[in-house]
mmCIF file with all atom_site columns, C-alpha atoms in Angstrom:
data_model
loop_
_atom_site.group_PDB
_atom_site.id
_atom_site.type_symbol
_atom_site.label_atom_id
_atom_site.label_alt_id
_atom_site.label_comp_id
_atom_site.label_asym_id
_atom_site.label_entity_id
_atom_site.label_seq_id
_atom_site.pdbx_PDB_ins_code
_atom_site.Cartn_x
_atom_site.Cartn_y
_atom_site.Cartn_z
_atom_site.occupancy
_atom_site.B_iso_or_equiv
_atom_site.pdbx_formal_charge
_atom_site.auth_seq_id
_atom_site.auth_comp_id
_atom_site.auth_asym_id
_atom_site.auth_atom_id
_atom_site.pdbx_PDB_model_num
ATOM 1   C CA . UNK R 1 1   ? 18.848  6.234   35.804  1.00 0.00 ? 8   UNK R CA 1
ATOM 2   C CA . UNK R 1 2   ? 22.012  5.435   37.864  1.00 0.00 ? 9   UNK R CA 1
ATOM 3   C CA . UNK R 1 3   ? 25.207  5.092   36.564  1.00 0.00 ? 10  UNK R CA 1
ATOM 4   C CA . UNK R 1 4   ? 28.635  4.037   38.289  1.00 0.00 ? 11  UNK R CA 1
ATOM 5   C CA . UNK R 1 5   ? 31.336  6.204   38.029  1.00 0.00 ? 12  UNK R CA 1
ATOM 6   C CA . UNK R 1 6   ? 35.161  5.965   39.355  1.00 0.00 ? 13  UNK R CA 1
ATOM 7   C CA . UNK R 1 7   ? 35.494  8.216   42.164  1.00 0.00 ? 14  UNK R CA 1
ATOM 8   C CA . UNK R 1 8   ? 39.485  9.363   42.292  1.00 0.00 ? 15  UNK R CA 1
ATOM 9   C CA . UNK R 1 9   ? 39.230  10.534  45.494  1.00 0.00 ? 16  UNK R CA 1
ATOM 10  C CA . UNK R 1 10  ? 38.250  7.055   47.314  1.00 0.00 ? 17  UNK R CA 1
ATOM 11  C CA . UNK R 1 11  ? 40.362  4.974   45.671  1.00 0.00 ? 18  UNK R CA 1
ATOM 12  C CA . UNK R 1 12  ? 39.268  1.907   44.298  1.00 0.00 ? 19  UNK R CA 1
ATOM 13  C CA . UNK R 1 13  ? 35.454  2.600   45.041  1.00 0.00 ? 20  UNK R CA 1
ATOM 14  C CA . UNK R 1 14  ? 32.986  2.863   42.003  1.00 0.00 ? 21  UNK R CA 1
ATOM 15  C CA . UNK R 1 15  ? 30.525  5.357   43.121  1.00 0.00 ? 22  UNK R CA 1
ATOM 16  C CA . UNK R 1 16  ? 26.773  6.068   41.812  1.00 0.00 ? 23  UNK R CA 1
ATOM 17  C CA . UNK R 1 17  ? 25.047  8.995   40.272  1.00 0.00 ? 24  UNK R CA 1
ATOM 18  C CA . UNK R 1 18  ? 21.091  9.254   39.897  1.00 0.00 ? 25  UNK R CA 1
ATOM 19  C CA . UNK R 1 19  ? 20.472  11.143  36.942  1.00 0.00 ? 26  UNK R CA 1
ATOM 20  C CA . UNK R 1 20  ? 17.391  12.347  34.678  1.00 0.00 ? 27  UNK R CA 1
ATOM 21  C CA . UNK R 1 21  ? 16.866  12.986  31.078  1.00 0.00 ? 28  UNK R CA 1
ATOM 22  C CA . UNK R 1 22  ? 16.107  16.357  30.922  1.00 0.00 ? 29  UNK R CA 1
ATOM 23  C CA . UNK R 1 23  ? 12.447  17.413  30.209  1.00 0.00 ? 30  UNK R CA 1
ATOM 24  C CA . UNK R 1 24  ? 11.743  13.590  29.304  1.00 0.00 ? 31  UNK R CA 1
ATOM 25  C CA . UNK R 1 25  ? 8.911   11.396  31.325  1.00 0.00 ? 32  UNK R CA 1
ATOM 26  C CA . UNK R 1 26  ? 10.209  7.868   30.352  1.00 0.00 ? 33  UNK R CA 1
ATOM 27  C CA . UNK R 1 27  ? 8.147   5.096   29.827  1.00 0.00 ? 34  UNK R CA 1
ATOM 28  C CA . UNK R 1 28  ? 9.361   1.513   30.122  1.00 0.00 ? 35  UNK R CA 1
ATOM 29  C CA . UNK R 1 29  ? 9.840   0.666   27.213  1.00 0.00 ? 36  UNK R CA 1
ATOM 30  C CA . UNK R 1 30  ? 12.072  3.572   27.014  1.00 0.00 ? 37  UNK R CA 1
ATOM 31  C CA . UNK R 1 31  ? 14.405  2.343   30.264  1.00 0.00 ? 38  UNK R CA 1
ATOM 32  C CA . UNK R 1 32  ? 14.602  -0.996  28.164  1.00 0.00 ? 39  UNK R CA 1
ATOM 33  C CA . UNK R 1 33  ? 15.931  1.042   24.991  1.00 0.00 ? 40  UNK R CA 1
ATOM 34  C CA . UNK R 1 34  ? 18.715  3.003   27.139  1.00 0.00 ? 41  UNK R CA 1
ATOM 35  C CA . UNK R 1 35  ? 19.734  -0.553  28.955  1.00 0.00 ? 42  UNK R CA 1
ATOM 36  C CA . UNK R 1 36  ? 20.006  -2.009  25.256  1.00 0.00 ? 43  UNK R CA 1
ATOM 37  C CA . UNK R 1 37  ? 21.678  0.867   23.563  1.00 0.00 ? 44  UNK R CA 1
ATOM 38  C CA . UNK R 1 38  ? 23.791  2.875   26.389  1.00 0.00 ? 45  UNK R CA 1
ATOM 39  C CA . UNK R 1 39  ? 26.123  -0.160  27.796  1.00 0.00 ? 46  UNK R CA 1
ATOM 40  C CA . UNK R 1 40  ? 29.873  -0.532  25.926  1.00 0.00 ? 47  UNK R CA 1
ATOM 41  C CA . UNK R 1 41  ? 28.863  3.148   23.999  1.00 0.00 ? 48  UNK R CA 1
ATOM 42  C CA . UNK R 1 42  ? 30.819  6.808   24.552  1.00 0.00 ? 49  UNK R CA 1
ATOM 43  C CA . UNK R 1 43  ? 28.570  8.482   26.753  1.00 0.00 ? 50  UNK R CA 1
ATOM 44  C CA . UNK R 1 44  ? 28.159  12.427  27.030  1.00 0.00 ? 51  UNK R CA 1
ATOM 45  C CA . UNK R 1 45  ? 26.590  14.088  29.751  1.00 0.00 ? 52  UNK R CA 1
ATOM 46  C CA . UNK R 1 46  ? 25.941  17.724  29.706  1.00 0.00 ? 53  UNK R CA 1
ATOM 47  C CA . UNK R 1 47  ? 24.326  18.985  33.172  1.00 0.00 ? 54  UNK R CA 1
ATOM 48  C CA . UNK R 1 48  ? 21.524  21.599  33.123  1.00 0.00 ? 55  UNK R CA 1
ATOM 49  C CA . UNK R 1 49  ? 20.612  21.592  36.518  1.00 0.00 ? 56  UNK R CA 1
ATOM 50  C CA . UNK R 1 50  ? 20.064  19.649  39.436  1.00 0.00 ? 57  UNK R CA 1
ATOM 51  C CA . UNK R 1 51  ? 16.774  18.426  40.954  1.00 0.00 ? 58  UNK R CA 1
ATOM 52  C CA . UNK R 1 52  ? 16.335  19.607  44.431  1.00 0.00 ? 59  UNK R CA 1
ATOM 53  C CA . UNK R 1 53  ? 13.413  16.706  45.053  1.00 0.00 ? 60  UNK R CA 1
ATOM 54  C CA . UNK R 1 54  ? 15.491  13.916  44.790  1.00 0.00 ? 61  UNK R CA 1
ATOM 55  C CA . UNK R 1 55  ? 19.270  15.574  44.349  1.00 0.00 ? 62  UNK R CA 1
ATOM 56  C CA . UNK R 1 56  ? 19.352  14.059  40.918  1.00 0.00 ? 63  UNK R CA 1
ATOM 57  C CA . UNK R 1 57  ? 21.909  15.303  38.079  1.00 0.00 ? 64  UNK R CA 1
ATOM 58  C CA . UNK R 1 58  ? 18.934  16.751  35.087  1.00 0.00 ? 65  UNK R CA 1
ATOM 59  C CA . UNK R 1 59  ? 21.441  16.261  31.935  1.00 0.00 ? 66  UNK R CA 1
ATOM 60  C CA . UNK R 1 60  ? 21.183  16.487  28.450  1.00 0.00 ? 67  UNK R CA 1
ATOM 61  C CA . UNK R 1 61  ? 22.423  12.912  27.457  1.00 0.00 ? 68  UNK R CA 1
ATOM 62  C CA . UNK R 1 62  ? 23.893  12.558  24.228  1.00 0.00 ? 69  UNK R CA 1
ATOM 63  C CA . UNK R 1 63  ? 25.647  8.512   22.883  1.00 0.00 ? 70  UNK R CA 1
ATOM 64  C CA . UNK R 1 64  ? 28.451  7.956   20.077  1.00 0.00 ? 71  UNK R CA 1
ATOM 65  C CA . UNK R 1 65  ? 27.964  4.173   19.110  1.00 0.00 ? 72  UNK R CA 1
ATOM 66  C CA . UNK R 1 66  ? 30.894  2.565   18.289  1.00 0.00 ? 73  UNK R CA 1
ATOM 67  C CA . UNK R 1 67  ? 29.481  1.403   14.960  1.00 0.00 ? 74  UNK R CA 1
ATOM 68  C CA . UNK R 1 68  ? 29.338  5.633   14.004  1.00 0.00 ? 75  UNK R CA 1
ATOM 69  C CA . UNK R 1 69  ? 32.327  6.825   16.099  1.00 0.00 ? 76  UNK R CA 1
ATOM 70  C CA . UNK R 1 70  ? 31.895  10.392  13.969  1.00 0.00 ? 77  UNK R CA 1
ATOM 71  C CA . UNK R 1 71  ? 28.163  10.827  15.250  1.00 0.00 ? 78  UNK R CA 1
ATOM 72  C CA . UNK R 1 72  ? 26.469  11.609  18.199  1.00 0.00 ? 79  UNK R CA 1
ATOM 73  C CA . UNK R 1 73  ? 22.825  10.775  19.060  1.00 0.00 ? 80  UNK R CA 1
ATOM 74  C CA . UNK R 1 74  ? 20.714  13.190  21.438  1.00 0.00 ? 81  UNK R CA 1
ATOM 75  C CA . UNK R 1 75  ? 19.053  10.371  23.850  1.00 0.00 ? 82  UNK R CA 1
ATOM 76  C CA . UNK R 1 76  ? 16.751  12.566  25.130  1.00 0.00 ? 83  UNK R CA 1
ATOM 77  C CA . UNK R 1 77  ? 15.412  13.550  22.100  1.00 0.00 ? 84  UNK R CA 1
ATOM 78  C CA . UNK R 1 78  ? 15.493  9.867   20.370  1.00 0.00 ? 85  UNK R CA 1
ATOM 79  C CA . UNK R 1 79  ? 13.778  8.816   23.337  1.00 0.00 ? 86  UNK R CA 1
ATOM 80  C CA . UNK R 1 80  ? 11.045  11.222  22.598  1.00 0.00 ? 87  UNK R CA 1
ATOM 81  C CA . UNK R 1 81  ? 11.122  11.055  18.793  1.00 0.00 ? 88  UNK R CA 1
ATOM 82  C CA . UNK R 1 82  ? 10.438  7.058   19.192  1.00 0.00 ? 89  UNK R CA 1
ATOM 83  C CA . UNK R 1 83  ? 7.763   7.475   21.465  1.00 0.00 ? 90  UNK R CA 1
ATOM 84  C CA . UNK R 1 84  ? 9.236   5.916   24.698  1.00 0.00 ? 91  UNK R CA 1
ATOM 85  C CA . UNK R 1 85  ? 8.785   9.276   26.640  1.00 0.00 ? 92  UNK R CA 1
ATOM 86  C CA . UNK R 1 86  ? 6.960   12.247  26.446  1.00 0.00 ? 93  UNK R CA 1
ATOM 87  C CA . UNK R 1 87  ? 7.795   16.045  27.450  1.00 0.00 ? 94  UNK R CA 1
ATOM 88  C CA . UNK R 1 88  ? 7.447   16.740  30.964  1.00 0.00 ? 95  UNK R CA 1
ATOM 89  C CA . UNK R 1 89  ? 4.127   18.703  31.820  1.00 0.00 ? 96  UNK R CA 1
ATOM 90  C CA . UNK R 1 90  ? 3.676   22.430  32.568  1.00 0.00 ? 97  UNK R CA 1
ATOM 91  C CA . UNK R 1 91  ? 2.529   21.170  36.422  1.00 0.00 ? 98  UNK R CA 1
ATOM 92  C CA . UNK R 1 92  ? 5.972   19.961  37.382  1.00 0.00 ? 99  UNK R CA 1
ATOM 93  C CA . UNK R 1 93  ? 7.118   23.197  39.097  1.00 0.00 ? 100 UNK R CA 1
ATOM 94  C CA . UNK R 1 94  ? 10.941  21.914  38.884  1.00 0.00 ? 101 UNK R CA 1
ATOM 95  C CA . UNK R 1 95  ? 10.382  21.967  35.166  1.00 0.00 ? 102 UNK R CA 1
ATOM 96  C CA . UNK R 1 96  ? 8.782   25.479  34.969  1.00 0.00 ? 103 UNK R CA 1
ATOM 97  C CA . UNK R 1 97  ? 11.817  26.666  36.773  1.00 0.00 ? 104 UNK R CA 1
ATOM 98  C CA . UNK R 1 98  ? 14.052  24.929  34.718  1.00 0.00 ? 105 UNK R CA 1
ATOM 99  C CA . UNK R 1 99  ? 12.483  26.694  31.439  1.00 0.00 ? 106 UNK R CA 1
ATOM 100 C CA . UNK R 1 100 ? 12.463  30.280  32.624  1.00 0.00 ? 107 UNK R CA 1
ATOM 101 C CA . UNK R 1 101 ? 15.795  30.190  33.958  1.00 0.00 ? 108 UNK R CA 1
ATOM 102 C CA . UNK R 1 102 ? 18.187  27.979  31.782  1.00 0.00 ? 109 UNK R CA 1
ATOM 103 C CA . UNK R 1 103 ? 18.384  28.863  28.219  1.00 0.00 ? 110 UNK R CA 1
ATOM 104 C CA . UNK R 1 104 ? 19.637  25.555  27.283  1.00 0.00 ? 111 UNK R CA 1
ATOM 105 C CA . UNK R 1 105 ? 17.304  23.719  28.734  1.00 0.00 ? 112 UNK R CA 1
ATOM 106 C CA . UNK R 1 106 ? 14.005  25.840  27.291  1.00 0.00 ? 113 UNK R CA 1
ATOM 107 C CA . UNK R 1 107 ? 15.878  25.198  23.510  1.00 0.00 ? 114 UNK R CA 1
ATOM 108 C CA . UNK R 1 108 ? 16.273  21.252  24.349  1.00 0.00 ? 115 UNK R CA 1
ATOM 109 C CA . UNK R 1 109 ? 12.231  21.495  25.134  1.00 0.00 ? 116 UNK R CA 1
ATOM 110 C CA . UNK R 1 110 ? 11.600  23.013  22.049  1.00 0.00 ? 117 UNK R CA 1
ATOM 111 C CA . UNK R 1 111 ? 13.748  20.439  20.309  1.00 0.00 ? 118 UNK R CA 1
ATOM 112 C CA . UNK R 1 112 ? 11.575  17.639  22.253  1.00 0.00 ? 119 UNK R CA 1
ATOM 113 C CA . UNK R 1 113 ? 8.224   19.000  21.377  1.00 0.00 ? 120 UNK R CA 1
ATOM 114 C CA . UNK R 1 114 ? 9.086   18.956  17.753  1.00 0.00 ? 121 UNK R CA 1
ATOM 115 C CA . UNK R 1 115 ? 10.173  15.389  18.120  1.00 0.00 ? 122 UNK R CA 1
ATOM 116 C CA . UNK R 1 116 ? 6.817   14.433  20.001  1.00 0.00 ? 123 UNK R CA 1
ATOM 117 C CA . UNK R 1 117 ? 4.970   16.053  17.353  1.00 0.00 ? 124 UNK R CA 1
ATOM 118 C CA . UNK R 1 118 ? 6.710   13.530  15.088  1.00 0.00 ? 125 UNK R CA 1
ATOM 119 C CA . UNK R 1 119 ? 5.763   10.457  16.892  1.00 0.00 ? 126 UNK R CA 1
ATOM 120 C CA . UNK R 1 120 ? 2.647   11.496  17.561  1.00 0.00 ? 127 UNK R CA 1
ATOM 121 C CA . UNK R 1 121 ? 1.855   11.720  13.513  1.00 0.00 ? 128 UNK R CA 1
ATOM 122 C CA . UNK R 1 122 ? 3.266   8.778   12.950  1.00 0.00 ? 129 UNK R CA 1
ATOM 123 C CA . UNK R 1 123 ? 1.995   6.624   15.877  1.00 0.00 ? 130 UNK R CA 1
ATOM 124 C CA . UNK R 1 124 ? 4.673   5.179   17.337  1.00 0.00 ? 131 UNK R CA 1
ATOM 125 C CA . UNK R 1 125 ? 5.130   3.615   20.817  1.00 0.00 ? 132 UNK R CA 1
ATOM 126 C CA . UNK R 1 126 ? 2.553   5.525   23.320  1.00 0.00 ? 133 UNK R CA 1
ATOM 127 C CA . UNK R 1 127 ? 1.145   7.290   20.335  1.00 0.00 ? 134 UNK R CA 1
ATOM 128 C CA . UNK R 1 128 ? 0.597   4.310   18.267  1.00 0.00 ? 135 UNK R CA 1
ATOM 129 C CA . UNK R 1 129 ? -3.039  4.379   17.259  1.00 0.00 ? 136 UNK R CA 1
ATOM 130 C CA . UNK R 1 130 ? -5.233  0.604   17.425  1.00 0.00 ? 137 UNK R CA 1
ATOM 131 C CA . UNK R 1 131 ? -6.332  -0.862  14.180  1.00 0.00 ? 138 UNK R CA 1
ATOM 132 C CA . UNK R 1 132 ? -10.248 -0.191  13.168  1.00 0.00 ? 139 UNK R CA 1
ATOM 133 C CA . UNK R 1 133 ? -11.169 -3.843  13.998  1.00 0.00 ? 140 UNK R CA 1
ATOM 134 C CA . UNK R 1 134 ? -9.712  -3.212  17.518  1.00 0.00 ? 141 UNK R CA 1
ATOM 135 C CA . UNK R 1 135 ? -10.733 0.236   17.778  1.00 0.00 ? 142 UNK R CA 1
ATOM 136 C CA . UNK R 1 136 ? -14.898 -1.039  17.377  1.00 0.00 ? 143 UNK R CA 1
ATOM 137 C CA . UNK R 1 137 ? -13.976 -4.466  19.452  1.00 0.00 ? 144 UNK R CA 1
ATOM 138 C CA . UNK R 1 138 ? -12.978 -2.324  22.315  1.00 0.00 ? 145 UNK R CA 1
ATOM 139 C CA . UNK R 1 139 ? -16.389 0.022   22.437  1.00 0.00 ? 146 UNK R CA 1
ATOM 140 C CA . UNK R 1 140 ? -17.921 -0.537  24.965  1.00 0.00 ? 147 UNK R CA 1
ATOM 141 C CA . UNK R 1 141 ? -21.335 -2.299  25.085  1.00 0.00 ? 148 UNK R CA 1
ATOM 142 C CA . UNK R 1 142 ? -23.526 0.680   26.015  1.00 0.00 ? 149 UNK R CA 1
ATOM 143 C CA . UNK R 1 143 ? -22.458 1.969   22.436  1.00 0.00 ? 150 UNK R CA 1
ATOM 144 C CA . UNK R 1 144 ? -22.637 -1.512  20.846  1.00 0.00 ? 151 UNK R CA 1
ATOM 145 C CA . UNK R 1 145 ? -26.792 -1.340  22.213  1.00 0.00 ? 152 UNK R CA 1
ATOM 146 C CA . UNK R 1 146 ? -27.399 2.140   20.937  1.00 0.00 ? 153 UNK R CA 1
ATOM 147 C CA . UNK R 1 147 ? -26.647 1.083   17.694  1.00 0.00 ? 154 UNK R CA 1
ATOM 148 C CA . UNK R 1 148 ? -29.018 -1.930  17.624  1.00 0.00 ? 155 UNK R CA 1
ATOM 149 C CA . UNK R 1 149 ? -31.738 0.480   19.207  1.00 0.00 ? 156 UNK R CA 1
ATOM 150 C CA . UNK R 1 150 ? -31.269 3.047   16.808  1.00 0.00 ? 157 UNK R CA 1
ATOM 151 C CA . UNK R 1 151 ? -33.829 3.531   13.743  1.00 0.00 ? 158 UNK R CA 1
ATOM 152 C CA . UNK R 1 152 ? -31.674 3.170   11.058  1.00 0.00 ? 159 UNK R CA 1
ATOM 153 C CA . UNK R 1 153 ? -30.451 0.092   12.476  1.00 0.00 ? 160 UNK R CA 1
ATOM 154 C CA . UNK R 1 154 ? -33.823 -1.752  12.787  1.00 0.00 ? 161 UNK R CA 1
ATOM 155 C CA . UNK R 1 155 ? -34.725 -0.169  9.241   1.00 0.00 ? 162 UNK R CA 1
ATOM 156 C CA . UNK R 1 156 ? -31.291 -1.913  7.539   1.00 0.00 ? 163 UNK R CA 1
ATOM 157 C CA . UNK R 1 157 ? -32.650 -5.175  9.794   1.00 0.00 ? 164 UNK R CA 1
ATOM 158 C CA . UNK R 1 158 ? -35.989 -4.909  8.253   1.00 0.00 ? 165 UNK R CA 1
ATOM 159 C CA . UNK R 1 159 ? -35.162 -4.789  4.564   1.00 0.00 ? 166 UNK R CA 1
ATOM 160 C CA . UNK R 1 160 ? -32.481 -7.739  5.213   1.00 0.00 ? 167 UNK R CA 1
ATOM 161 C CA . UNK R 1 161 ? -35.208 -9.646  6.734   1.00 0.00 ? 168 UNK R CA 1
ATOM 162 C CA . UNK R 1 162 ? -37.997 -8.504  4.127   1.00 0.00 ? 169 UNK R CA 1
ATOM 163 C CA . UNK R 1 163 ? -35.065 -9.110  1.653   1.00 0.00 ? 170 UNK R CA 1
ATOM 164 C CA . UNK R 1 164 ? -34.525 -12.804 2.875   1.00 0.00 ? 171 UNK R CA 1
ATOM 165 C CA . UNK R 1 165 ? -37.861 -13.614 2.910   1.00 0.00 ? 172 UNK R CA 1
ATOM 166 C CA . UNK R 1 166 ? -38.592 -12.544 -0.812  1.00 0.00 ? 173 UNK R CA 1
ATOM 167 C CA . UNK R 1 167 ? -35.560 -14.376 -1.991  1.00 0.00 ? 174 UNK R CA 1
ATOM 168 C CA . UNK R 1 168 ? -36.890 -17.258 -0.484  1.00 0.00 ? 175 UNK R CA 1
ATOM 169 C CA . UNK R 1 169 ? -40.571 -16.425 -2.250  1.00 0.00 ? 176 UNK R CA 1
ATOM 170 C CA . UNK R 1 170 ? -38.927 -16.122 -5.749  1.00 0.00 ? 177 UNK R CA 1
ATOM 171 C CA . UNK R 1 171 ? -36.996 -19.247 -5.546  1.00 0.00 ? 178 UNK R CA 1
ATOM 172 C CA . UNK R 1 172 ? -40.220 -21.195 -4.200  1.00 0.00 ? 179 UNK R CA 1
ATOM 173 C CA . UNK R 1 173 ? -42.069 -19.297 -7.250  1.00 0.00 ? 180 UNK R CA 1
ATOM 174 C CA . UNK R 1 174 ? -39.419 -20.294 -9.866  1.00 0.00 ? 181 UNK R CA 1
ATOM 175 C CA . UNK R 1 175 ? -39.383 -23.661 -8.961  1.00 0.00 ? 182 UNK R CA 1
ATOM 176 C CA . UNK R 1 176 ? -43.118 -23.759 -9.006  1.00 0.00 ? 183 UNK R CA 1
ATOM 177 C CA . UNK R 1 177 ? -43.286 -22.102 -12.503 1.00 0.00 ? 184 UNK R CA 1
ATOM 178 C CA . UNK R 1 178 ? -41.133 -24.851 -13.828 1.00 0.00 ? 185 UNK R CA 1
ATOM 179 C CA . UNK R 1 179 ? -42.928 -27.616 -12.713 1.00 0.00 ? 186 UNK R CA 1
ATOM 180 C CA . UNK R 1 180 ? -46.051 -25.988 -13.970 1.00 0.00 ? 187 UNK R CA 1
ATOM 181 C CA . UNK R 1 181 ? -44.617 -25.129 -17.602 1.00 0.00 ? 188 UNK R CA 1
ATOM 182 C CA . UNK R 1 182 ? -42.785 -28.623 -17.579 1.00 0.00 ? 189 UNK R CA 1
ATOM 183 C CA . UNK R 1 183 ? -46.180 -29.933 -16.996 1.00 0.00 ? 190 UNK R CA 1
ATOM 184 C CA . UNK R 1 184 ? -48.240 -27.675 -19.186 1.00 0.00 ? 191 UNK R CA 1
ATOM 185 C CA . UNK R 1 185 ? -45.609 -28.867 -22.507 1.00 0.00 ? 192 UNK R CA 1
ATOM 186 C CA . UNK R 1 186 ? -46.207 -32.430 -21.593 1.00 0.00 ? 193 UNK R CA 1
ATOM 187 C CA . UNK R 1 187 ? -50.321 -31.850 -21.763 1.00 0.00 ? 194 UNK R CA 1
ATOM 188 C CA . UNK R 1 188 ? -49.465 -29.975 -24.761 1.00 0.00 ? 195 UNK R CA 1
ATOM 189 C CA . UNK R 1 189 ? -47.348 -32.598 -26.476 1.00 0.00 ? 196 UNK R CA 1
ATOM 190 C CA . UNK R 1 190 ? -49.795 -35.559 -25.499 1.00 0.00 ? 197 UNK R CA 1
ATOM 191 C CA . UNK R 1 191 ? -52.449 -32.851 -27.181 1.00 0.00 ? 198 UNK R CA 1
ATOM 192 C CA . UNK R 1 192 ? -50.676 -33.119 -30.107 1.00 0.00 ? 199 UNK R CA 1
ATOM 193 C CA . UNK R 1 193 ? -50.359 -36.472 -30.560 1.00 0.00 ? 200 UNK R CA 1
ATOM 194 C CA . UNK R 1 194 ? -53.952 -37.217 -30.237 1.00 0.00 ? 201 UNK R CA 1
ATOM 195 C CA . UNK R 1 195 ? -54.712 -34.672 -32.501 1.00 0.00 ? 202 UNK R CA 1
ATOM 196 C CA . UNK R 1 196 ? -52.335 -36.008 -35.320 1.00 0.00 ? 203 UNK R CA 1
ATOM 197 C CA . UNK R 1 197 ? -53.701 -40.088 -34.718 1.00 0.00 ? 204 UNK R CA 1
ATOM 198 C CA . UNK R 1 198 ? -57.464 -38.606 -35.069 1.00 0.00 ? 205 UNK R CA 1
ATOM 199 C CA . UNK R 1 199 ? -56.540 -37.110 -37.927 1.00 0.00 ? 206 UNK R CA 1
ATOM 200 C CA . UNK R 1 200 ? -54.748 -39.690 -39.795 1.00 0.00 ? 207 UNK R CA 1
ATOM 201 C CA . UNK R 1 201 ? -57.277 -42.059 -38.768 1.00 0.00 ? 208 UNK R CA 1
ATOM 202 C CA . UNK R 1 202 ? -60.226 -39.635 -40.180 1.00 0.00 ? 209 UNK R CA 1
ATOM 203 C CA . UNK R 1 203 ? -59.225 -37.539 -42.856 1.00 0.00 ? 210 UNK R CA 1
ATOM 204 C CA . UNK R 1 204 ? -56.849 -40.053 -44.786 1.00 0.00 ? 211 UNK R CA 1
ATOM 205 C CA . UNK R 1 205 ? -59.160 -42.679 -45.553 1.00 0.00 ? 212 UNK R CA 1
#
């Protein structure tokens, strides 16, 4: 991050300062936050150290929004906590120096770590986790294959296919049955009738 400065001893001249959150790897998103949030606000910087890679100013960067003039807000560890950074790794030797030899700086990295833990449970920015439907829609096909060549797969295929087939057997049956017992009532009812004219014609003479 650079910020412009006043520099009293060249006049007139704004000057520039590189400086780095402390123990925080940003992430874009994160640089967009601090350009929305850190213009027109009271700005504290509290230096741990300086980088000796780049010459950069490693603060502790804390904001006072004018809407809350009576709080402050640790950027560094809001940065963290809404998962737009992450704690610097163990391999950056600058860091590892930085935690052995400043106590301020090893109790701001504790204070980050709890605040990653905290966006990492609830899955915010990096940490946010995908949705089920987009988790399985993003395996990749290999899996997707070993599923369909699996046993229990082609079992579950076979009974839905066996299954189809019988549903289509019973409906076939049923509307067999009921053309046969539609048929065998109509015999039956023309039986009848016979029956009762031979009789009336026979017996009631």
């Amino acid at each position: 991050l650079r910020f412009v400065y006043y520099n009293f001893f060249q006049g007139n001249q704004d000057s520039e300062v590189l400086i780095h959150l402390a123990a925080v790897n940003l992430e874009e998103s994160g640089i967009n936050w601090l350009r929305h949030n850190l213009p027109n606000n009271y700005i504290k910087f509290e230096l741990l150290c300086k980088n000796e890679i780049d010459n950069s100013a490693v603060c502790d960067v804390s904001v006072k929004y004018k809407t809350l003039p009576m709080m402050m807000k640790n950027v560094n560890r809001e940065i963290v906590r809404r998962g737009l950074g992450q704690v610097i790794n163990y391999t950056d030797n600058e860091h590892i120096k930085a935690l052995h030899m400043i106590p301020r700086y090893n109790r701001l990295v504790q204070n980050l770590l709890l605040s990653e833990s905290y966006a990492d449970k609830r899955g915010v920015g990096k940490w946010k986790r995908p949705k089920l439907v987009e988790a399985v829609s993003g395996y990749p096909s290999q899996i997707v294959d070993m599923v369909k060549n699996s046993n229990i797969f082609i079992f579950l295929q076979i009974c839905y296919t066996a299954g189809k087939e019988g549903a289509i057997l019973l409906k076939n049956l049923s509307r067999h049955i009921n053309t046969l017992a539609l048929h065998i009532y109509t015999v039956i009812g023309k039986t009848l009738n016979l029956m009762s004219r031979f009789y009336r014609l026979f017996f009631k003479q």
